[in-house]
Amino acid sequence: MSDSKIIRLNREQAMEPDAMLVIFFLFSFVGWLWEGVFVGVRYGMFINRGFLHGPWLPIYGAAGLLMILLLGDWKHRPAVVYVGSVLLCAIVEYVTGFFLETFYHQKWWDYSNFPLNLQGRICPQDTMFFGVFGMLAVYYIAPWLLDRMRRQSRLRILVCMILTIAFTMDVMLSLASPNMGLGITY
């Protein structure tokens, strides 16, 4: 593995671009499951949440990957990892909400009923939860995943190619016709 293909997470770990894609897709899928069940409980059925039609919420993948990449060097300072996770998630969620509302004139989530919300796009209760998720991602999930993925490089590359093609097709479809409806948009 050449050094030009490695992205340093911190002093101990390095991550290849395809490993970053696996983490992005895994977190996006877990976020999709989480929201589908969480919101679905209210409606008595699983809800395919999010802007895209496929089984992923890239806001979770992007935020998770950013936390791992930017906060890995701060493992010795748990408070920094927690606060950094909260801030990163708040920024990603706010900017994504702003973008969707600006270009599609539709909300995919609305925290207006929560205290201290910021234009209904973020709220402290939600971002504090993501701080906990960030700590789990940085301290446990990423190291465990990276260790497992090092043993599966050929399979990892094939999976990344398939997922990237499917994801790209979903993004192109969703830009023209976003996923909307009961339990999805507000």
PDB file of C-alpha atoms in Angstrom, residues 21-37 46 49 54-62 163 167:
ATOM      1  CA  LEU A  21     -16.306   4.700   1.663  1.00  0.00           C
ATOM      2  CA  VAL A  22     -17.217   1.545   3.583  1.00  0.00           C
ATOM      3  CA  ILE A  23     -17.511   3.565   6.785  1.00  0.00           C
ATOM      4  CA  PHE A  24     -19.560   6.243   5.017  1.00  0.00           C
ATOM      5  CA  PHE A  25     -21.979   3.665   3.589  1.00  0.00           C
ATOM      6  CA  LEU A  26     -22.191   1.695   6.837  1.00  0.00           C
ATOM      7  CA  PHE A  27     -23.018   4.782   8.918  1.00  0.00           C
ATOM      8  CA  SER A  28     -25.448   5.968   6.226  1.00  0.00           C
ATOM      9  CA  PHE A  29     -27.224   2.597   6.325  1.00  0.00           C
ATOM     10  CA  VAL A  30     -27.336   2.459  10.136  1.00  0.00           C
ATOM     11  CA  GLY A  31     -28.735   6.012  10.194  1.00  0.00           C
ATOM     12  CA  TRP A  32     -31.390   4.986   7.658  1.00  0.00           C
ATOM     13  CA  LEU A  33     -32.371   1.995   9.805  1.00  0.00           C
ATOM     14  CA  TRP A  34     -32.372   4.083  12.985  1.00  0.00           C
ATOM     15  CA  GLU A  35     -34.601   6.795  11.550  1.00  0.00           C
ATOM     16  CA  GLY A  36     -36.859   4.354   9.711  1.00  0.00           C
ATOM     17  CA  VAL A  37     -37.611   2.529  12.936  1.00  0.00           C
ATOM     18  CA  PHE A  46     -41.092   1.308   8.765  1.00  0.00           C
ATOM     19  CA  ARG A  49     -36.641   8.433   5.644  1.00  0.00           C
ATOM     20  CA  GLY A  54     -32.198   3.971  -1.264  1.00  0.00           C
ATOM     21  CA  PRO A  55     -31.265   2.484   2.099  1.00  0.00           C
ATOM     22  CA  TRP A  56     -28.983   5.269   3.277  1.00  0.00           C
ATOM     23  CA  LEU A  57     -29.002   8.653   4.918  1.00  0.00           C
ATOM     24  CA  PRO A  58     -25.718  10.249   3.835  1.00  0.00           C
ATOM     25  CA  ILE A  59     -25.950  12.869   6.568  1.00  0.00           C
ATOM     26  CA  TYR A  60     -25.090  10.084   9.040  1.00  0.00           C
ATOM     27  CA  GLY A  61     -22.283   8.781   6.848  1.00  0.00           C
ATOM     28  CA  ALA A  62     -20.764  12.221   6.327  1.00  0.00           C
ATOM     29  CA  LEU A 163     -22.355   0.804  -3.538  1.00  0.00           C
ATOM     30  CA  PHE A 167     -25.552   5.586  -4.540  1.00  0.00           C
TER      31      PHE A 167
END
